[in-house]
PDB file of C-alpha atoms and ligand atoms in Angstrom:
ATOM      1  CA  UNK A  23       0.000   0.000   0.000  1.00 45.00           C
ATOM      2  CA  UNK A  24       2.028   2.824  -1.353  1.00 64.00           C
ATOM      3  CA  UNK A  25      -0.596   5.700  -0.151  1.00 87.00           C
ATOM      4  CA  UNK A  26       0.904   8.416   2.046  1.00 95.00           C
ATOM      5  CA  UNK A  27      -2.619   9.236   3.881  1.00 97.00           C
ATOM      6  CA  UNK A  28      -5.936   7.109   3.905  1.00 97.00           C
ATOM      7  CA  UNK A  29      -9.398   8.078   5.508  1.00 97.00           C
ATOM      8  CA  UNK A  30     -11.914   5.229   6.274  1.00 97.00           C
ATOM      9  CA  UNK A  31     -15.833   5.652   6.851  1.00 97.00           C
ATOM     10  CA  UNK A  32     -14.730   9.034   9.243  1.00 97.00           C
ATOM     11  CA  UNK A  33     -16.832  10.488  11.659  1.00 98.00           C
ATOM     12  CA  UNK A  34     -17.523  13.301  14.283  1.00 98.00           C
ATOM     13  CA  UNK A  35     -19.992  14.173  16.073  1.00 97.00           C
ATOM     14  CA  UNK A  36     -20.531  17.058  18.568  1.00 96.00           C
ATOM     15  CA  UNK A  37     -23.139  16.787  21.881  1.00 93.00           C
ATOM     16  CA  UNK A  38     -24.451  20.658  22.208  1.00 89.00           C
ATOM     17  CA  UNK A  39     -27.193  19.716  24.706  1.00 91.00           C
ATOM     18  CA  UNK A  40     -29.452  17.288  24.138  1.00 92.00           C
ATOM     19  CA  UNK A  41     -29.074  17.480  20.564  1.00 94.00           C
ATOM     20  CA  UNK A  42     -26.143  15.226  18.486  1.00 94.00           C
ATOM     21  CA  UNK A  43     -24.835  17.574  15.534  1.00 95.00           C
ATOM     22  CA  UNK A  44     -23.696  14.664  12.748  1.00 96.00           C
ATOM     23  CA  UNK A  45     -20.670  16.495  11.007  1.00 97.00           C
ATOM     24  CA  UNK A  46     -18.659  14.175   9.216  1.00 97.00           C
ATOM     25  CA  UNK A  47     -20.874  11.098   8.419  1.00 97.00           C
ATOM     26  CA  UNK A  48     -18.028   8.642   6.173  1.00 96.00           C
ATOM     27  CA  UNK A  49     -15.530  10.741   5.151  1.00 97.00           C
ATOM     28  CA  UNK A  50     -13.199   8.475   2.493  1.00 96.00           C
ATOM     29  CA  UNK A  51      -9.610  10.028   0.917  1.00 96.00           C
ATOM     30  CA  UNK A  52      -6.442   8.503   0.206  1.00 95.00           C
ATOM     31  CA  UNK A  53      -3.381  10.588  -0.589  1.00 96.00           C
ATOM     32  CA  UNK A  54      -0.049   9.951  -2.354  1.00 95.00           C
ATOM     33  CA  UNK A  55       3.096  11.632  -0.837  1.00 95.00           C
ATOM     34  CA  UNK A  56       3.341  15.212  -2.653  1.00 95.00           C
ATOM     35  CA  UNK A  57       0.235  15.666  -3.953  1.00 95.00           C
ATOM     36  CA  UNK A  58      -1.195  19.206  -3.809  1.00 95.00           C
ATOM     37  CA  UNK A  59      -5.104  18.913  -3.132  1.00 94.00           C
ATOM     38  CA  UNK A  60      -7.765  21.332  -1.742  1.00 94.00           C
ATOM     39  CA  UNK A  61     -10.850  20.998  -0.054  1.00 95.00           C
ATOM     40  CA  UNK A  62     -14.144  23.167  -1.063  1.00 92.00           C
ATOM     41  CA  UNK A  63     -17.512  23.423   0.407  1.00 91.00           C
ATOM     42  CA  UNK A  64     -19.712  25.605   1.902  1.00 90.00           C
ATOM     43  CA  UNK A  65     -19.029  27.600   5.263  1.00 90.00           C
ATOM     44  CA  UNK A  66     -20.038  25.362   8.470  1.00 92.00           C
ATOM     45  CA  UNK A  67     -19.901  21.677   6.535  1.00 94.00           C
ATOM     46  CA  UNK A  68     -16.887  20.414   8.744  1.00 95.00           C
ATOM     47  CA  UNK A  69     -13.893  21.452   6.466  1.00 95.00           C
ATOM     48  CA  UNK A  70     -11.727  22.403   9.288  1.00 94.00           C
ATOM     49  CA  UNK A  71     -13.083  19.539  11.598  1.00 96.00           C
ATOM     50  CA  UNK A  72     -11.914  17.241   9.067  1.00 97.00           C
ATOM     51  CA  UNK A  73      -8.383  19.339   8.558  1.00 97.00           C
ATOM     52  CA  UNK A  74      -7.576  18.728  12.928  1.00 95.00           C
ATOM     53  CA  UNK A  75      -8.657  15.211  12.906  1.00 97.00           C
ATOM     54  CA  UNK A  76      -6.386  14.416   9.846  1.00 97.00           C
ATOM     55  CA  UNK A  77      -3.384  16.694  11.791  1.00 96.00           C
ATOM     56  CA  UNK A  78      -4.040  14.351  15.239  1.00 95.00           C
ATOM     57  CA  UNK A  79      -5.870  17.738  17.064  1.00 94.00           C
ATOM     58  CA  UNK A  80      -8.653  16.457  17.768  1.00 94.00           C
ATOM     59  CA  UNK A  81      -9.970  12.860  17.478  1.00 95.00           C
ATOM     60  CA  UNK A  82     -12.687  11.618  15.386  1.00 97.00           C
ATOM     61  CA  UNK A  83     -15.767   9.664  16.641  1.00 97.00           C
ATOM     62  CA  UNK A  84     -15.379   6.777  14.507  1.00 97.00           C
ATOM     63  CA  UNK A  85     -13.323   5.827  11.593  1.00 97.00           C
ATOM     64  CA  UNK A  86      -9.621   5.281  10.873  1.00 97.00           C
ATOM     65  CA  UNK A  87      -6.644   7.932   9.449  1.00 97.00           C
ATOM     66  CA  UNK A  88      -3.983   6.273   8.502  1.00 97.00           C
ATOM     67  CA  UNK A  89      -0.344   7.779   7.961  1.00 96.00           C
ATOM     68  CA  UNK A  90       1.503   5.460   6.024  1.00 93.00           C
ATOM     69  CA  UNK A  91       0.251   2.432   7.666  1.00 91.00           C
ATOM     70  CA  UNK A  92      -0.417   4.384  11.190  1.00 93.00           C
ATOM     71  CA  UNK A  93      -3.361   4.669  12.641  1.00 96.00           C
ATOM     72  CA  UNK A  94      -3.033   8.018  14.347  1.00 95.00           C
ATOM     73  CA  UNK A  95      -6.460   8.370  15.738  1.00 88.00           C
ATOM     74  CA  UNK A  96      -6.478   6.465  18.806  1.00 87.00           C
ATOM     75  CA  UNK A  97      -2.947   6.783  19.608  1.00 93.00           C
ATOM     76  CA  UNK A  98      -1.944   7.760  23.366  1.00 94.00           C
ATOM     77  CA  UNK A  99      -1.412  11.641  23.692  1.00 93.00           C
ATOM     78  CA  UNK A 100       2.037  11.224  23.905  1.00 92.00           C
ATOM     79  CA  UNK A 101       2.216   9.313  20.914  1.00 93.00           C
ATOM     80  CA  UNK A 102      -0.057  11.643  19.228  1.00 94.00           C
ATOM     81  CA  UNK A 103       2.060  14.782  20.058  1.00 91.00           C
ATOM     82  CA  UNK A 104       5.225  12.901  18.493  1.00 90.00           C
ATOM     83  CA  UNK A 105       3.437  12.187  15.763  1.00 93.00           C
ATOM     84  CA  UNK A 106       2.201  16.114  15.196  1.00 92.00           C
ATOM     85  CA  UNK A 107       5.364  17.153  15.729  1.00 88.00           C
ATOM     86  CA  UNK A 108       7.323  14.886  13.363  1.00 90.00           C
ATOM     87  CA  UNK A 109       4.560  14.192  10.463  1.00 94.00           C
ATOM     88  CA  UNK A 110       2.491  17.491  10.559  1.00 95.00           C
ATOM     89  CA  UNK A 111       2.391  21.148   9.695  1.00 94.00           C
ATOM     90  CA  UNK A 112      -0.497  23.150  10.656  1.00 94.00           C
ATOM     91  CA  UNK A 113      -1.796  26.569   9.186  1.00 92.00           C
ATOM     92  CA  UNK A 114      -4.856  27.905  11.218  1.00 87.00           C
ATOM     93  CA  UNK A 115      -7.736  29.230   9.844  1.00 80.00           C
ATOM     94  CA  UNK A 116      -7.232  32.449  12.208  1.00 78.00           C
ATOM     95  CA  UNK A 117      -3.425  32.269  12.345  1.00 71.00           C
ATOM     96  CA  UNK A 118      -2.763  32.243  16.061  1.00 84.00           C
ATOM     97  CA  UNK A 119       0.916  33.594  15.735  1.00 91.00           C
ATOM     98  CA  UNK A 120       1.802  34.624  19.336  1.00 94.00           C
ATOM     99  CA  UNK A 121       1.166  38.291  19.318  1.00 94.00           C
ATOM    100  CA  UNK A 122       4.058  39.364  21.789  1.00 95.00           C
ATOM    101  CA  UNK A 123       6.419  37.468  20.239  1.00 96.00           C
ATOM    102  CA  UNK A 124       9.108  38.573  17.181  1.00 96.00           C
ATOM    103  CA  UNK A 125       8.028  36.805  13.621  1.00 96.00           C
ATOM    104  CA  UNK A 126      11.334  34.976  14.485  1.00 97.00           C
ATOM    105  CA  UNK A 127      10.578  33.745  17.407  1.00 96.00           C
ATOM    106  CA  UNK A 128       7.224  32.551  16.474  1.00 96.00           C
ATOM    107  CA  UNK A 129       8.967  30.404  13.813  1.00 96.00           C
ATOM    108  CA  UNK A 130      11.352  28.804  16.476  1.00 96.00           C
ATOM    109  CA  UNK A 131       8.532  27.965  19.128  1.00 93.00           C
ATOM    110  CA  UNK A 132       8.124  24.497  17.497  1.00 90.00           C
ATOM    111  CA  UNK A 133      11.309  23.686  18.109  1.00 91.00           C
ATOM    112  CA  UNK A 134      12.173  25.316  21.127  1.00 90.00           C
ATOM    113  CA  UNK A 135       8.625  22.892  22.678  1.00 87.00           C
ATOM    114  CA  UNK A 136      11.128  20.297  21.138  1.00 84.00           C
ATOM    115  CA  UNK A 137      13.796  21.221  23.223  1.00 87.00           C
ATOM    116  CA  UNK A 138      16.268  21.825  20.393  1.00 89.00           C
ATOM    117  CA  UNK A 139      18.882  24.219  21.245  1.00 93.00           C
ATOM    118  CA  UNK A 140      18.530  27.922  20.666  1.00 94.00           C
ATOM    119  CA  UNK A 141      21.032  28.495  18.319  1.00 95.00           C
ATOM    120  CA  UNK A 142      20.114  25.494  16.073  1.00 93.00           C
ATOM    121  CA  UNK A 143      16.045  26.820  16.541  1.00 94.00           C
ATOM    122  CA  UNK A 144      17.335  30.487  15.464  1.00 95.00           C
ATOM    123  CA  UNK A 145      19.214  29.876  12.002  1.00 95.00           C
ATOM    124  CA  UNK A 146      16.394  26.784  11.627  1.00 93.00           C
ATOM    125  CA  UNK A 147      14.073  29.840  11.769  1.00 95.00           C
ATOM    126  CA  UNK A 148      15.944  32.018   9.767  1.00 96.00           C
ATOM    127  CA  UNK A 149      16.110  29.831   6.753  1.00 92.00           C
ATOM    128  CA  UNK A 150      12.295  29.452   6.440  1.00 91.00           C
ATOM    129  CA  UNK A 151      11.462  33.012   7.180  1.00 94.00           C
ATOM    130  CA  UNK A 152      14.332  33.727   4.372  1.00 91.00           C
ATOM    131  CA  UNK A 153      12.509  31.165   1.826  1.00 86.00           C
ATOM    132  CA  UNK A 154       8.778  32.855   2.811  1.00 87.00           C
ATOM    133  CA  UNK A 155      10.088  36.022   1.906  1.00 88.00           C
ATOM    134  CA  UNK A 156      10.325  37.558   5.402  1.00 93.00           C
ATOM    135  CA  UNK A 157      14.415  38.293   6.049  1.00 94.00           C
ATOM    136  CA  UNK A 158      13.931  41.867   6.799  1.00 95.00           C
ATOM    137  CA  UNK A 159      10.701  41.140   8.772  1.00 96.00           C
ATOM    138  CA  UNK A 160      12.580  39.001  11.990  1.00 96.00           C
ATOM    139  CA  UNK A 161      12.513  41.310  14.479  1.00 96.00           C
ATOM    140  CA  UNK A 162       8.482  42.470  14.117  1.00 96.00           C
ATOM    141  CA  UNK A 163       5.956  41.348  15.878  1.00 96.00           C
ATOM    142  CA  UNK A 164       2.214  40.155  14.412  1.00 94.00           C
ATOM    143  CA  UNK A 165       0.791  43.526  14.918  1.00 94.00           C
ATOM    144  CA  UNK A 166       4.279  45.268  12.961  1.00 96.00           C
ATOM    145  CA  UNK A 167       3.342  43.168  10.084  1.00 94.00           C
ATOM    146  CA  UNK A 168       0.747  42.885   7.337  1.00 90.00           C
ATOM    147  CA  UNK A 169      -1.733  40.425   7.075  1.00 86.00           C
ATOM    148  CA  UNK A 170      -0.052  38.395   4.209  1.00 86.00           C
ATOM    149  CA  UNK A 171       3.220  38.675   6.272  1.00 91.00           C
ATOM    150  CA  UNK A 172       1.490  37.137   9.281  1.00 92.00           C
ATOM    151  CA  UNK A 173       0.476  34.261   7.491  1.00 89.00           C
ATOM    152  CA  UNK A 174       3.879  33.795   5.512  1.00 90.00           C
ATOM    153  CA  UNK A 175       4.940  33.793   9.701  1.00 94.00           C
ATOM    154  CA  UNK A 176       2.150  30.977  10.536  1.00 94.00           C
ATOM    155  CA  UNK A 177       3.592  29.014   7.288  1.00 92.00           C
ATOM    156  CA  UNK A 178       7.008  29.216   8.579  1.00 93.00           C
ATOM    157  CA  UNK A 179       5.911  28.121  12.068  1.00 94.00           C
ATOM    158  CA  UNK A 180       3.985  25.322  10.300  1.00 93.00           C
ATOM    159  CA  UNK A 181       7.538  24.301   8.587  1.00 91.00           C
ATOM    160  CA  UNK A 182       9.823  24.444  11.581  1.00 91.00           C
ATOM    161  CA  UNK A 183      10.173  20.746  12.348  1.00 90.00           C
ATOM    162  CA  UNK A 184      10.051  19.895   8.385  1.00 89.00           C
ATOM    163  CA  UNK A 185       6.647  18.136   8.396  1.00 94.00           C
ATOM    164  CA  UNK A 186       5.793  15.530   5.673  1.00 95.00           C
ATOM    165  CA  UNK A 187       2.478  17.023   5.361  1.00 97.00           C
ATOM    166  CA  UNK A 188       1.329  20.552   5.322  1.00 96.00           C
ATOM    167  CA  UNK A 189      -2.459  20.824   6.736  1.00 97.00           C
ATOM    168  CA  UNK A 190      -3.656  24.682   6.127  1.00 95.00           C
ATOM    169  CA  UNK A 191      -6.889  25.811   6.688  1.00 93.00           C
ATOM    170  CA  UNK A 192      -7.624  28.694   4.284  1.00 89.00           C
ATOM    171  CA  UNK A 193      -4.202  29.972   4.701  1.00 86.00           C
ATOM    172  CA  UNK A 194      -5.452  33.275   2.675  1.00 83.00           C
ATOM    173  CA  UNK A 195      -8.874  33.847   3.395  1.00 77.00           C
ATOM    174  CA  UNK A 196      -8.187  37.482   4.803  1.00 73.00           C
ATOM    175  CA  UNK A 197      -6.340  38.410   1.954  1.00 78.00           C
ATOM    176  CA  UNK A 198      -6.419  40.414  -0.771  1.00 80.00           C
ATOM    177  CA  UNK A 199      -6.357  38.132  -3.991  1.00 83.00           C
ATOM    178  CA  UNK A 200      -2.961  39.297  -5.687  1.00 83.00           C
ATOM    179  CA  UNK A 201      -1.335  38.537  -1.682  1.00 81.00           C
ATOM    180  CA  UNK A 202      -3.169  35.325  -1.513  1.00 84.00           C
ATOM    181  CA  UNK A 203      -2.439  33.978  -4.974  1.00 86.00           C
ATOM    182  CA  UNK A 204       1.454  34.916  -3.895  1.00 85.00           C
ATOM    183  CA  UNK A 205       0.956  32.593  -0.601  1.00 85.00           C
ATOM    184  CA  UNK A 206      -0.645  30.090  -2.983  1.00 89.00           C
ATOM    185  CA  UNK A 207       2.562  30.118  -5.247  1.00 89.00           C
ATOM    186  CA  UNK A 208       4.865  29.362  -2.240  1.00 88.00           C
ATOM    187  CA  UNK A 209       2.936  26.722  -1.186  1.00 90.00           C
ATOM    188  CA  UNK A 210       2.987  24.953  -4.475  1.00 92.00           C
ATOM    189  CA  UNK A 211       6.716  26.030  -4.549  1.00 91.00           C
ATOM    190  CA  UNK A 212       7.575  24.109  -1.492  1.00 90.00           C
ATOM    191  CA  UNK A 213       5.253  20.978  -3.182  1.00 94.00           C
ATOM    192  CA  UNK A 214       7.922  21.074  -6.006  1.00 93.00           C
ATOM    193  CA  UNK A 215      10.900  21.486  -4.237  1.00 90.00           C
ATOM    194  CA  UNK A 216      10.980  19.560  -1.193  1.00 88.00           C
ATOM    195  CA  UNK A 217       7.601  17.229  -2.467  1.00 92.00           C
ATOM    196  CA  UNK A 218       5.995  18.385   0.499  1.00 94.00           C
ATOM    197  CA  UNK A 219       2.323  17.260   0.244  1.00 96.00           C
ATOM    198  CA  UNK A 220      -0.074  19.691   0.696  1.00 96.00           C
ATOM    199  CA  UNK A 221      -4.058  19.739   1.682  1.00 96.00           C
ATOM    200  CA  UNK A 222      -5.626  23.122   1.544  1.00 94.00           C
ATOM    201  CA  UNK A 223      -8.782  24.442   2.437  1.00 93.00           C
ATOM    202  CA  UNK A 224      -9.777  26.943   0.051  1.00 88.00           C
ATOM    203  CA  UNK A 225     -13.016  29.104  -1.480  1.00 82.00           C
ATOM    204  CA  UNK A 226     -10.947  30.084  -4.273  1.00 81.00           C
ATOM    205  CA  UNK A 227     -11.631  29.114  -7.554  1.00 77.00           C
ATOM    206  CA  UNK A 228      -7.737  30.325  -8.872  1.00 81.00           C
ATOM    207  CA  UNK A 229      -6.519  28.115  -6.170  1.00 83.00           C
ATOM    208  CA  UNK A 230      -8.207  24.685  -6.656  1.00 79.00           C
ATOM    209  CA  UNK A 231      -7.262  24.866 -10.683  1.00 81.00           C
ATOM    210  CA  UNK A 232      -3.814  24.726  -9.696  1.00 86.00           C
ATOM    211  CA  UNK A 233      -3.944  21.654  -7.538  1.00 89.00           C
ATOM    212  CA  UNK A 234      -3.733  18.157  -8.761  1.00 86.00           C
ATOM    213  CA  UNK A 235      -6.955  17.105  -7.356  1.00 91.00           C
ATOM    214  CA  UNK A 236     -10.326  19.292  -5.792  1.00 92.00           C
ATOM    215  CA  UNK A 237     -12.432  17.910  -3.458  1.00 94.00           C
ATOM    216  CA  UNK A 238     -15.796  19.362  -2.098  1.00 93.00           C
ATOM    217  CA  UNK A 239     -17.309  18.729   1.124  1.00 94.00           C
ATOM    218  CA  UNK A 240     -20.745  18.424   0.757  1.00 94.00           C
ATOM    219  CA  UNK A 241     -23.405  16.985   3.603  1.00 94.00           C
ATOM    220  CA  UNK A 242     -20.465  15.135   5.783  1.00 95.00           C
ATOM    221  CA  UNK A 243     -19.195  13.645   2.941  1.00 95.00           C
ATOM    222  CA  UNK A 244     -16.384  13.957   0.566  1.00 95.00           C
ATOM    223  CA  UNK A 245     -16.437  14.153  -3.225  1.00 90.00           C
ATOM    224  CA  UNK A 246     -14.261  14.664  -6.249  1.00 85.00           C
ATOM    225  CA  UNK A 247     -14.472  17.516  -8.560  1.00 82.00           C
ATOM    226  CA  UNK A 248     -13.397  17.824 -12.056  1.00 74.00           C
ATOM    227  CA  UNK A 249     -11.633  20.795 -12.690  1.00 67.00           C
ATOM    228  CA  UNK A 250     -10.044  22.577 -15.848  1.00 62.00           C
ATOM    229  CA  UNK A 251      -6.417  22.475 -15.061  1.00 62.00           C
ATOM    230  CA  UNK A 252      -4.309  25.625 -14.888  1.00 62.00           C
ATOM    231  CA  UNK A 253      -0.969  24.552 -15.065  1.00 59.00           C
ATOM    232  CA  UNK A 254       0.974  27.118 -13.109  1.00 50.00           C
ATOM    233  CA  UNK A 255       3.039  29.459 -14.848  1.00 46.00           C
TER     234      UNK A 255
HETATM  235  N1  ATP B   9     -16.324  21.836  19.329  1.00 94.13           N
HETATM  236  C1  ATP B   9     -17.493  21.927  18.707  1.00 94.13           C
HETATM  237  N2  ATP B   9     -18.641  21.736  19.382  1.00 94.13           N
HETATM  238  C2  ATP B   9     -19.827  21.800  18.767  1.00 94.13           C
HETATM  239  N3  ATP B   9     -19.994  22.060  17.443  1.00 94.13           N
HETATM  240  C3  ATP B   9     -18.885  22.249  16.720  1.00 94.13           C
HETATM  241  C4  ATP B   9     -17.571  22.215  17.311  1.00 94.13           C
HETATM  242  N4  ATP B   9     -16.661  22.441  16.327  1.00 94.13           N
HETATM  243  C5  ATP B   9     -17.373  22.638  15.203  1.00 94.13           C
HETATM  244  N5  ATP B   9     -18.691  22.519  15.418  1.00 94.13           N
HETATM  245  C6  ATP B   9     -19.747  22.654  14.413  1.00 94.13           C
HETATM  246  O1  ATP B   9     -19.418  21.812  13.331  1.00 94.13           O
HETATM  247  C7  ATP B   9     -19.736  22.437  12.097  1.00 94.13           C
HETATM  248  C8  ATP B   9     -18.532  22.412  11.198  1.00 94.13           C
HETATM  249  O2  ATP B   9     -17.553  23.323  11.680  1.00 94.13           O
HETATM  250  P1  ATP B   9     -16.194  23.597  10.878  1.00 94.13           P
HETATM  251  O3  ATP B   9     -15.438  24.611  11.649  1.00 94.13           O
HETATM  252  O4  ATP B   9     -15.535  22.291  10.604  1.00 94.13           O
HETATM  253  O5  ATP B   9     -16.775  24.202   9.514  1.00 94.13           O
HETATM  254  P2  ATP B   9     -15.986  24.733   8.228  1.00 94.13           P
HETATM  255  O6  ATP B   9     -16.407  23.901   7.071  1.00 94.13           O
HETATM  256  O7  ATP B   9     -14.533  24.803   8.519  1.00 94.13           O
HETATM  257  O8  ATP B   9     -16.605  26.185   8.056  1.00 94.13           O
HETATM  258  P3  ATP B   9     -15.912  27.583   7.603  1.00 94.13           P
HETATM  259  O9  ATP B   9     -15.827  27.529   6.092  1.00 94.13           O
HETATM  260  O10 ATP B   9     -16.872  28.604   8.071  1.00 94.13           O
HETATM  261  O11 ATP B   9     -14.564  27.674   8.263  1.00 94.13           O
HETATM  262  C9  ATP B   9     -20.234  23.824  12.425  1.00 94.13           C
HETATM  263  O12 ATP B   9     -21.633  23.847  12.303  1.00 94.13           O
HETATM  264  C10 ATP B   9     -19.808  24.048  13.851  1.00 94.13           C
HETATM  265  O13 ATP B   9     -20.730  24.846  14.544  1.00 94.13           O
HETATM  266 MG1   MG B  10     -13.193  26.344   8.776  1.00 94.13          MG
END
């Protein structure tokens, strides 16, 4: 079995009350190591619910996720947090950099959780805020920076510990389209270089074109879309 990622029959479901909300009701997906896909559907139809179970932040109700071979899902915390930290890169929906906190040392908390020494964390850091674009931009904090720049910062955090697999959940949805199709290029820049797969949670049309496959979320489920390709430029 020579798939990176597989989903089987995944569910989660949420007690508020007396009432069950159904979310994910058999979500299937397998994924090859360096594919670029995104995820589409509607606002509120368990996108990034599905995007935390498959990056081992929060567990499903039923069903299996598989990382080559692994099933992460009902591993023991501690287990679970190796397994983050080795395997996964996460991009928030609402970036959560750390807002008193330098764009460099944002990018170095990952590894300085890890315990890796400080020196090691800092030029670590300073490489992957050099390849986002963001040399000149170390020293500033979240609020000194724009809002592309913060999420180039959340990326970089995301690629301290040099995931396998880079989960982000609409990494530009607060941007302005000529910002966010410039985080969209680095992401599929990174896929080519260092065949760093890639699952993205996106509304935009521009985007999912450039991906190699497009999924859409629909009623707890997952489907395949056919797309006209845009091969990127
Ligand atoms: N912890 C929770 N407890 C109860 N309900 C939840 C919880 N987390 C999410 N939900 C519900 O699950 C549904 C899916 O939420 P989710 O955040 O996955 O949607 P989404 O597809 O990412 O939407 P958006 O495009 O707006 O980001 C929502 O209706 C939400 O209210
Ligand atoms: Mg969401």
């Amino acid at each position: 079995m020579s798939e990176f990622l597989q989903v089987r029959d995944l569910r989660k479901s949420f007690r508020m009350g007396a009432e069950e909300l159904h979310i994910l009701k058999g979500v299937n997906l397998s994924v090859r190591r360096g594919e670029l896909l995104a995820i589409a559907g509607p606002s509120g139809v368990g996108k990034s619910t599905l995007l935390h179970i498959l990056g081992g932040l929060d567990r499903p109700t039923a069903g299996e996720v598989y990382y080559e071979g692994v099933e992460i899902s009902r591993l023991p915390e501690g287990e679970l947090a190796a397994f983050r930290n080795q395997t996964v890169g996460f991009v928030f929906q609402f970036h959560h950099l750390l807002p008193e906190f330098t764009a460099l040392e944002n990018t170095m908390m990952p590894a300085l959780i890890g315990r890796q020494p400080l020196v090691r964390a800092q030029e670590a850091a300073k490489g992957i805020l050099q390849r986002v674009g963001l040399a000149e931009r170390l020293a500033h904090r979240p609020g000194e920076l724009s809002g592309g720049e913060q999420q180039r910062v959340a990326i970089a955090r995301a690629l301290a510990l040099s995931p396998d697999v880079l989960l982000a959940d609409e990494p530009t949805g607060n941007l302005d389209s000529k910002t966010g199709e410039a985080i969209f290029d680095l992401l599929r820049e990174l896929n080519q270089e260092q065949g760093l797969t890639v699952i993205l949670v996106t509304h935009n049309e521009w985007f999912a074109r450039r991906t190699d496959r497009l999924l859409r979320m629909a009623d707890g489920q997952l489907g395949e879309v056919a797309v006209t390709r845009t091969e990127a430029e």
